[in-house]
Amino acid sequence: MNSKLLLLIVLCTYTLGNAQTKKWTLQECVAYALENNISIQKSKLEIESSKIDISNAKGNFLPNLNANLSHSWRTGLNTDPITNSNVIATTQSTGVGVNSNVTLYDGMRNIKQLHRSNLSLLSKQYQLDDMKDNISLNVCNAFLQILFNKESLKALNEQHELSLKEVERTKELVNAGSKPKGDLLEIEATLADQEKAIIDMENNILISKLTLFNLLVLEDFDQFEITDDTYELIPTDITENSPQDIFNKSLTVRNDIKLSEVAIEIAENDIKISKGAYLPTLSASFGFNTSYFNPHNFNWTNLLTQFRDNRGFSYGLGLSIPIFNRFQTRNAVKKSRLQLEQAKLDLEQSKFNLRDKVYQAFNDTKGALKTYEASQKALEARTLAYEYATEKFNLGAMDSFTFNQSKTSYVNAETNVIKAKYDYIFKLKVLEFYFGIPINL
């Protein structure tokens, strides 16, 4: 029994430990944000509302059906509908009826309204997909910012460790009389600057984590961590395409373009709906009614007999022909045509903006790669210079000021490589995004 209890405790501890140390990948962050983001939740509700609008549009093709029931008392002189004679008494009467109406033709407006509801649903879906695209990019940017800050912190800590060793070596040289005390003070000042830089970078990590945390709408910030993987550059051939080719592809995959195209279809359909008001409306009606009159005492047999004898049916057709409605239909058609022109201009503007973004993303990606390659070469040169300066400083052939300049240049070069790498990764993801490639690392 004790062994089983101990095993259960161990398993629970292991499970809790794993739960507390969960580290989010980029894919997990994107998937969670797309499922829980508040704006996306609201957009999904708008889609459900559009589905209800479709149901309403379909219902317009069906006849309505209404029932009515009335009962009244009257005291005084009354006409008995059974004997057709006047009586002085308190009488009761009951009326029961059912009626139905259906639109047979309304200038095809019901059909066009259903089509509009379907287009509106499609528009809401494209809005949701476009929102998901933007949120995915924001999550990717926030995720990469954390990675950049973490890798920068790692480099700063490594430099800090080297500086601690340099302080110890310099102390020994100062005590031995090989170096002046000013060299030690200079290195200690550099060490203090590095400690401040480490604190600043730790704060940057917290801020970038908070940005991603808010995008995911999580609740426990203390337990939120992302993977510590170091992402290296993966060869890609997307820049072998011309920016025009990427733009042409983006026209077929971008949801904001699809949204503008649907807006044109809606506007064209609205013109047809407006023109339908010029046409007559044909409707049919059906009615059934019966009544009961009780001048004396209530009797079930008499009730059923009167309901049978007093029943009546009505059938009818109604035709409404519009002749003049104070120019409302004409103006509605004109406004619909203006909205169509507006939608066409919006599509052209969307295409223009997309082309500008694609060309900018293409140039940014190629420029970021060149910057990364140049920063790597600079780091290689600064590394050799720093190693040479370290050797000369340890031999007493270089003063601390010159040595610190070489060291600062090396640290800056290392930071520039990290910054250029993540800047290139994000800009590449933006370009792939326009090409229709899912965001992934």
Coordinates of C-alpha atoms in Angstrom, one line a residue:
M1 CA 0.0 0.0 0.0
N2 CA 2.8 2.4 0.9
S3 CA 4.7 1.7 -2.3
K4 CA 1.6 2.4 -4.4
L5 CA 1.0 5.7 -2.6
L6 CA 4.7 6.6 -3.1
L7 CA 4.4 5.8 -6.8
L8 CA 1.2 7.9 -7.1
I9 CA 3.0 10.9 -5.4
V10 CA 6.0 10.5 -7.8
L11 CA 3.7 10.4 -10.8
C12 CA 1.7 13.5 -9.7
T13 CA 4.9 15.4 -9.0
Y14 CA 6.3 14.5 -12.4
T15 CA 3.1 15.5 -14.1
L16 CA 2.9 18.8 -12.3
G17 CA 6.5 19.5 -13.1
N18 CA 6.0 18.9 -16.8
A19 CA 2.9 21.1 -16.8
Q20 CA 4.8 23.9 -15.1
T21 CA 7.7 23.6 -17.5
K22 CA 5.7 23.5 -20.7
K23 CA 7.5 25.6 -23.4
W24 CA 5.5 26.9 -26.4
T25 CA 6.6 26.4 -29.9
L26 CA 5.7 29.0 -32.6
Q27 CA 3.2 26.6 -34.1
E28 CA 1.5 26.1 -30.7
C29 CA 1.4 29.9 -30.1
V30 CA -0.2 30.6 -33.5
A31 CA -2.7 27.8 -33.1
Y32 CA -3.7 28.9 -29.6
A33 CA -4.0 32.6 -30.7
L34 CA -6.2 31.7 -33.6
E35 CA -8.5 29.7 -31.3
N36 CA -8.7 32.1 -28.4
N37 CA -8.0 35.6 -29.6
I38 CA -10.9 37.9 -28.6
S39 CA -11.2 39.6 -32.0
I40 CA -11.3 36.2 -33.7
Q41 CA -14.0 35.1 -31.3
K42 CA -16.1 38.2 -32.2
S43 CA -15.6 37.5 -35.9
K44 CA -16.8 34.0 -35.5
L45 CA -20.0 35.3 -33.8
E46 CA -20.5 37.6 -36.9
I47 CA -20.3 34.5 -39.1
E48 CA -23.0 32.8 -37.0
S49 CA -25.1 35.9 -37.3
S50 CA -24.7 35.7 -41.1
K51 CA -25.9 32.1 -41.1
I52 CA -29.0 33.3 -39.3
D53 CA -29.5 35.9 -42.0
I54 CA -29.4 33.1 -44.6
S55 CA -32.0 31.2 -42.7
N56 CA -34.2 34.4 -42.7
A57 CA -33.7 34.8 -46.4
K58 CA -34.8 31.2 -47.1
G59 CA -37.8 31.7 -44.8
N60 CA -39.0 34.5 -47.1
F61 CA -39.9 31.9 -49.7
L62 CA -42.3 30.2 -47.4
P63 CA -45.9 31.1 -46.6
N64 CA -46.7 32.5 -43.2
L65 CA -49.5 30.9 -41.0
N66 CA -51.4 32.7 -38.3
A67 CA -54.2 31.6 -36.1
N68 CA -56.7 33.8 -34.2
L69 CA -59.1 33.2 -31.4
S70 CA -61.6 35.6 -29.9
H71 CA -64.3 35.4 -27.2
S72 CA -66.7 38.2 -26.2
W73 CA -69.6 39.0 -23.9
R74 CA -72.4 41.4 -24.7
T75 CA -75.4 42.5 -22.6
G76 CA -78.5 44.0 -24.0
L77 CA -80.3 43.7 -27.3
N78 CA -78.5 41.2 -29.5
T79 CA -79.3 39.4 -32.8
D80 CA -79.2 35.7 -32.5
P81 CA -77.4 34.5 -35.7
I82 CA -79.1 31.1 -35.4
T83 CA -82.8 32.4 -35.4
N84 CA -82.0 35.8 -36.8
S85 CA -84.2 37.3 -34.1
N86 CA -83.5 40.0 -31.6
V87 CA -83.1 39.0 -27.9
I88 CA -82.4 40.9 -24.8
A89 CA -79.9 38.9 -22.8
T90 CA -76.2 38.5 -22.0
T91 CA -74.7 36.6 -24.9
Q92 CA -71.3 35.1 -25.6
S93 CA -69.7 34.6 -29.0
T94 CA -66.5 32.9 -30.0
G95 CA -64.5 33.2 -33.2
V96 CA -61.8 31.0 -34.6
G97 CA -59.7 31.6 -37.7
V98 CA -56.5 30.6 -39.6
N99 CA -55.0 32.7 -42.4
S100 CA -51.9 32.4 -44.6
N101 CA -50.1 34.6 -47.1
V102 CA -47.3 33.8 -49.5
T103 CA -45.4 36.0 -52.0
L104 CA -45.4 34.4 -55.4
Y105 CA -43.3 37.0 -57.2
D106 CA -41.6 40.1 -56.0
G107 CA -39.3 41.0 -58.9
M108 CA -36.8 38.2 -57.9
R109 CA -35.9 40.2 -54.8
N110 CA -36.2 37.2 -52.5
I111 CA -33.9 35.2 -54.7
K112 CA -31.4 38.0 -54.9
Q113 CA -31.6 38.7 -51.1
L114 CA -30.8 35.0 -50.5
H115 CA -27.8 35.3 -52.8
R116 CA -26.7 38.5 -51.0
S117 CA -26.9 36.7 -47.6
N118 CA -24.7 33.9 -49.0
L119 CA -22.2 36.5 -50.3
S120 CA -22.3 38.2 -46.9
L121 CA -21.4 35.0 -45.2
L122 CA -18.5 34.5 -47.6
S123 CA -17.4 38.0 -46.9
K124 CA -17.4 37.4 -43.1
Q125 CA -15.4 34.3 -43.6
Y126 CA -12.7 36.2 -45.6
Q127 CA -12.7 38.8 -42.9
L128 CA -12.0 36.1 -40.3
D129 CA -9.3 34.5 -42.5
D130 CA -7.6 37.9 -43.0
M131 CA -7.7 38.6 -39.3
K132 CA -6.1 35.2 -38.7
D133 CA -3.4 36.0 -41.2
N134 CA -2.6 39.3 -39.4
I135 CA -2.6 37.7 -36.0
S136 CA -0.3 34.9 -37.2
L137 CA 2.2 37.5 -38.4
N138 CA 1.9 39.4 -35.1
V139 CA 2.5 36.2 -33.1
C140 CA 5.5 35.3 -35.3
N141 CA 7.0 38.7 -34.8
A142 CA 6.5 38.6 -31.0
F143 CA 7.9 35.1 -30.9
L144 CA 11.0 36.0 -32.9
Q145 CA 11.5 39.1 -30.7
I146 CA 11.7 36.9 -27.6
L147 CA 14.2 34.6 -29.3
F148 CA 16.3 37.6 -30.4
N149 CA 16.3 39.0 -26.8
K150 CA 17.2 35.6 -25.3
E151 CA 20.0 35.0 -27.7
S152 CA 21.3 38.5 -27.1
L153 CA 21.2 37.8 -23.3
K154 CA 23.1 34.6 -23.8
A155 CA 25.9 36.5 -25.7
L156 CA 26.0 39.2 -23.0
N157 CA 26.3 36.6 -20.2
E158 CA 29.2 34.9 -22.1
Q159 CA 30.9 38.3 -22.4
H160 CA 30.3 38.9 -18.8
E161 CA 32.0 35.7 -17.9
L162 CA 35.0 36.6 -20.0
S163 CA 35.1 40.0 -18.3
L164 CA 35.1 38.4 -14.9
K165 CA 38.1 36.4 -15.9
E166 CA 39.8 39.5 -17.3
V167 CA 39.3 41.3 -14.0
E168 CA 41.0 38.5 -12.1
R169 CA 43.9 38.4 -14.5
T170 CA 44.3 42.2 -14.5
K171 CA 44.3 42.2 -10.6
E172 CA 47.1 39.7 -10.7
L173 CA 49.1 41.8 -13.2
V174 CA 48.4 45.0 -11.2
N175 CA 49.5 43.3 -8.0
A176 CA 52.7 42.1 -9.8
G177 CA 53.3 45.6 -11.0
S178 CA 53.0 44.7 -14.6
K179 CA 50.0 47.0 -15.2
P180 CA 48.8 50.2 -13.8
K181 CA 45.7 50.3 -11.5
G182 CA 43.9 52.4 -14.1
D183 CA 43.7 49.4 -16.4
L184 CA 41.9 47.5 -13.6
L185 CA 39.5 50.3 -13.0
E186 CA 38.8 50.6 -16.7
I187 CA 37.9 46.9 -17.0
E188 CA 35.8 47.0 -13.8
A189 CA 33.8 49.9 -15.3
T190 CA 33.3 47.8 -18.5
L191 CA 32.1 45.0 -16.3
A192 CA 29.6 47.3 -14.6
D193 CA 28.3 48.4 -18.1
Q194 CA 27.9 44.8 -19.1
E195 CA 25.9 44.0 -15.9
K196 CA 23.6 47.0 -16.7
A197 CA 23.2 45.7 -20.3
I198 CA 22.2 42.3 -18.9
I199 CA 19.6 43.8 -16.7
D200 CA 18.2 45.8 -19.6
M201 CA 18.1 42.7 -21.8
E202 CA 16.3 40.8 -19.1
N203 CA 13.7 43.5 -19.0
N204 CA 13.4 43.4 -22.8
I205 CA 12.7 39.7 -22.5
L206 CA 9.9 40.3 -20.0
I207 CA 8.4 43.0 -22.2
S208 CA 8.5 40.8 -25.4
K209 CA 7.1 37.9 -23.5
L210 CA 4.2 40.0 -22.2
T211 CA 3.5 41.1 -25.8
L212 CA 3.2 37.5 -26.9
F213 CA 1.3 36.6 -23.7
N214 CA -1.3 39.2 -24.4
L215 CA -1.7 38.0 -28.0
L216 CA -2.4 34.5 -26.8
V217 CA -4.9 35.7 -24.1
L218 CA -3.3 33.5 -21.5
E219 CA -3.8 33.7 -17.7
D220 CA -0.6 32.6 -15.9
F221 CA 2.3 34.8 -17.0
D222 CA 4.8 33.3 -14.5
Q223 CA 4.4 29.9 -16.1
F224 CA 4.7 31.1 -19.7
E225 CA 7.8 30.2 -21.6
I226 CA 8.7 29.5 -25.2
T227 CA 11.1 27.0 -26.6
D228 CA 14.8 27.9 -26.3
D229 CA 15.7 26.5 -29.7
T230 CA 18.2 28.5 -31.7
Y231 CA 16.8 28.9 -35.2
E232 CA 19.3 28.9 -38.0
L233 CA 18.7 30.1 -41.5
I234 CA 17.1 27.6 -43.8
P235 CA 17.9 27.9 -47.5
T236 CA 15.0 29.2 -49.5
D237 CA 14.4 29.8 -53.2
I238 CA 11.5 32.2 -52.9
T239 CA 13.6 35.2 -53.8
E240 CA 14.4 33.5 -57.1
N241 CA 10.9 34.5 -58.1
S242 CA 10.4 38.0 -59.4
P243 CA 8.4 40.3 -57.2
Q244 CA 5.8 40.5 -59.9
D245 CA 5.4 36.7 -59.8
I246 CA 5.0 36.8 -56.1
F247 CA 2.4 39.6 -56.5
N248 CA 0.5 37.6 -59.0
K249 CA 0.4 34.6 -56.7
S250 CA -0.6 36.7 -53.8
L251 CA -3.6 38.0 -55.7
T252 CA -5.0 34.4 -55.7
V253 CA -4.3 33.6 -52.0
R254 CA -4.7 36.9 -50.1
N255 CA -7.9 37.1 -48.2
D256 CA -8.1 40.9 -48.3
I257 CA -8.2 40.7 -52.1
K258 CA -10.9 38.0 -52.0
L259 CA -12.8 40.2 -49.5
S260 CA -12.7 43.2 -52.0
E261 CA -13.9 40.9 -54.8
V262 CA -16.8 39.7 -52.8
A263 CA -17.7 43.3 -52.0
I264 CA -18.1 43.9 -55.8
E265 CA -20.4 40.9 -56.1
I266 CA -22.5 42.1 -53.2
A267 CA -22.8 45.6 -54.8
E268 CA -23.8 44.1 -58.2
N269 CA -26.4 42.0 -56.5
D270 CA -27.7 45.0 -54.6
I271 CA -28.4 46.8 -57.9
K272 CA -30.5 43.9 -59.0
I273 CA -32.4 44.0 -55.6
S274 CA -33.0 47.7 -56.0
K275 CA -34.3 47.3 -59.6
G276 CA -36.7 44.6 -58.4
A277 CA -38.7 47.3 -56.8
Y278 CA -39.7 48.5 -60.3
L279 CA -41.6 45.2 -60.8
P280 CA -45.0 44.2 -59.5
T281 CA -45.5 42.0 -56.5
L282 CA -47.9 39.0 -56.7
S283 CA -49.1 37.4 -53.5
A284 CA -51.7 34.7 -52.6
S285 CA -53.8 34.4 -49.4
F286 CA -55.9 31.8 -47.8
G287 CA -58.2 32.1 -44.8
F288 CA -60.5 29.9 -42.7
N289 CA -62.9 31.1 -40.0
T290 CA -65.8 29.9 -38.0
S291 CA -67.8 31.2 -35.0
Y292 CA -70.1 30.2 -32.1
F293 CA -73.0 32.2 -30.6
N294 CA -74.4 31.3 -27.2
P295 CA -77.5 33.2 -26.1
H296 CA -78.4 30.8 -23.4
N297 CA -76.4 28.0 -21.7
F298 CA -73.2 26.5 -23.0
N299 CA -73.7 23.2 -24.8
W300 CA -70.9 21.2 -26.4
T301 CA -73.2 19.7 -29.1
N302 CA -74.4 23.2 -30.0
L303 CA -70.8 24.4 -30.1
L304 CA -69.6 21.8 -32.5
T305 CA -72.7 22.2 -34.7
Q306 CA -72.2 26.0 -34.9
F307 CA -68.5 25.6 -35.7
R308 CA -69.4 23.3 -38.5
D309 CA -72.2 25.3 -39.9
N310 CA -70.6 28.8 -39.6
R311 CA -67.3 27.8 -41.1
G312 CA -66.0 29.8 -44.1
F313 CA -63.1 29.8 -46.5
S314 CA -61.4 32.6 -48.4
Y315 CA -58.9 32.6 -51.3
G316 CA -57.3 35.5 -53.0
L317 CA -54.6 36.9 -55.2
G318 CA -53.1 40.3 -54.7
L319 CA -51.1 42.2 -57.3
S320 CA -49.3 45.4 -56.3
I321 CA -48.0 47.5 -59.2
P322 CA -45.5 50.3 -58.3
I323 CA -46.4 53.5 -60.2
F324 CA -44.8 56.3 -58.3
N325 CA -43.0 56.1 -54.9
R326 CA -41.5 59.5 -54.7
F327 CA -38.3 58.5 -56.6
Q328 CA -37.2 56.1 -53.8
T329 CA -36.6 53.2 -56.1
R330 CA -34.8 55.2 -58.7
N331 CA -32.5 56.8 -56.0
A332 CA -31.9 53.3 -54.5
V333 CA -30.7 52.1 -57.8
K334 CA -28.4 55.1 -58.2
K335 CA -26.9 54.6 -54.7
S336 CA -26.4 50.9 -55.4
R337 CA -24.5 51.8 -58.6
L338 CA -22.3 54.3 -56.7
Q339 CA -21.6 51.6 -54.1
L340 CA -20.5 49.3 -56.9
E341 CA -18.1 51.9 -58.2
Q342 CA -16.8 52.4 -54.7
A343 CA -16.3 48.6 -54.3
K344 CA -14.3 48.5 -57.6
L345 CA -12.1 51.4 -56.5
D346 CA -11.6 49.6 -53.2
L347 CA -10.4 46.5 -55.0
E348 CA -8.0 48.5 -57.1
Q349 CA -6.7 50.2 -54.0
S350 CA -6.3 46.8 -52.3
K351 CA -4.3 45.5 -55.2
F352 CA -2.2 48.6 -55.3
N353 CA -1.4 48.3 -51.6
L354 CA -0.7 44.6 -51.9
R355 CA 1.7 45.2 -54.8
D356 CA 3.5 47.9 -52.8
K357 CA 3.8 45.5 -49.8
V358 CA 5.0 42.6 -51.9
Y359 CA 7.7 44.7 -53.6
Q360 CA 8.7 46.1 -50.2
A361 CA 8.8 42.7 -48.6
F362 CA 10.9 41.3 -51.5
N363 CA 13.4 44.1 -51.2
D364 CA 13.4 43.9 -47.4
T365 CA 14.1 40.2 -47.5
K366 CA 17.0 40.5 -50.0
G367 CA 18.4 43.5 -48.1
A368 CA 18.1 41.7 -44.8
L369 CA 20.0 38.6 -46.1
K370 CA 22.8 40.9 -47.4
T371 CA 23.0 42.6 -44.0
Y372 CA 23.2 39.2 -42.2
E373 CA 26.0 38.0 -44.5
A374 CA 27.9 41.3 -44.1
S375 CA 27.4 41.2 -40.3
Q376 CA 28.8 37.6 -40.2
K377 CA 31.9 38.7 -42.1
A378 CA 32.3 41.7 -39.7
L379 CA 32.0 39.3 -36.7
E380 CA 34.7 37.1 -38.1
A381 CA 37.0 40.0 -38.5
R382 CA 36.1 41.5 -35.0
T383 CA 36.7 38.1 -33.4
L384 CA 40.2 37.8 -34.8
A385 CA 40.9 41.4 -33.8
Y386 CA 39.5 40.8 -30.3
E387 CA 41.6 37.6 -29.9
Y388 CA 44.7 39.5 -31.0
A389 CA 43.9 42.4 -28.6
T390 CA 43.4 40.0 -25.7
E391 CA 46.8 38.4 -26.3
K392 CA 48.5 41.8 -26.5
F393 CA 46.7 43.0 -23.4
N394 CA 47.6 40.0 -21.4
L395 CA 51.3 40.5 -22.4
G396 CA 51.1 44.1 -21.3
A397 CA 51.5 45.4 -24.9
M398 CA 48.1 47.1 -25.0
D399 CA 46.4 49.6 -22.7
S400 CA 43.0 48.9 -21.2
F401 CA 41.3 51.7 -23.2
T402 CA 42.4 50.3 -26.6
F403 CA 41.5 46.8 -25.4
N404 CA 38.0 47.8 -24.3
Q405 CA 37.4 49.5 -27.7
S406 CA 38.3 46.2 -29.4
K407 CA 36.1 44.3 -27.0
T408 CA 33.2 46.6 -27.5
S409 CA 33.5 46.4 -31.2
Y410 CA 33.4 42.6 -30.9
V411 CA 30.3 42.6 -28.7
N412 CA 28.5 45.0 -31.0
A413 CA 29.4 42.8 -34.0
E414 CA 28.0 39.7 -32.2
T415 CA 24.8 41.5 -31.4
N416 CA 24.5 42.8 -35.0
V417 CA 24.7 39.2 -36.2
I418 CA 21.9 38.1 -33.9
K419 CA 19.7 41.1 -34.8
A420 CA 20.3 40.6 -38.5
K421 CA 19.5 36.9 -38.3
Y422 CA 16.1 37.4 -36.7
D423 CA 15.3 40.4 -38.8
Y424 CA 15.9 38.3 -41.9
I425 CA 13.9 35.4 -40.6
F426 CA 10.9 37.6 -39.9
K427 CA 11.1 39.4 -43.3
L428 CA 11.4 36.1 -45.0
K429 CA 8.3 34.9 -43.3
V430 CA 6.4 38.0 -44.4
L431 CA 7.4 37.4 -48.0
E432 CA 6.4 33.7 -47.7
F433 CA 3.1 34.8 -46.2
Y434 CA 2.3 36.9 -49.3
F435 CA 3.3 33.9 -51.4
G436 CA 0.7 31.7 -49.6
I437 CA 3.3 29.7 -47.5
P438 CA 2.1 29.0 -43.9
I439 CA 4.0 30.6 -41.1
N440 CA 6.5 28.1 -39.7
L441 CA 10.1 27.9 -38.4

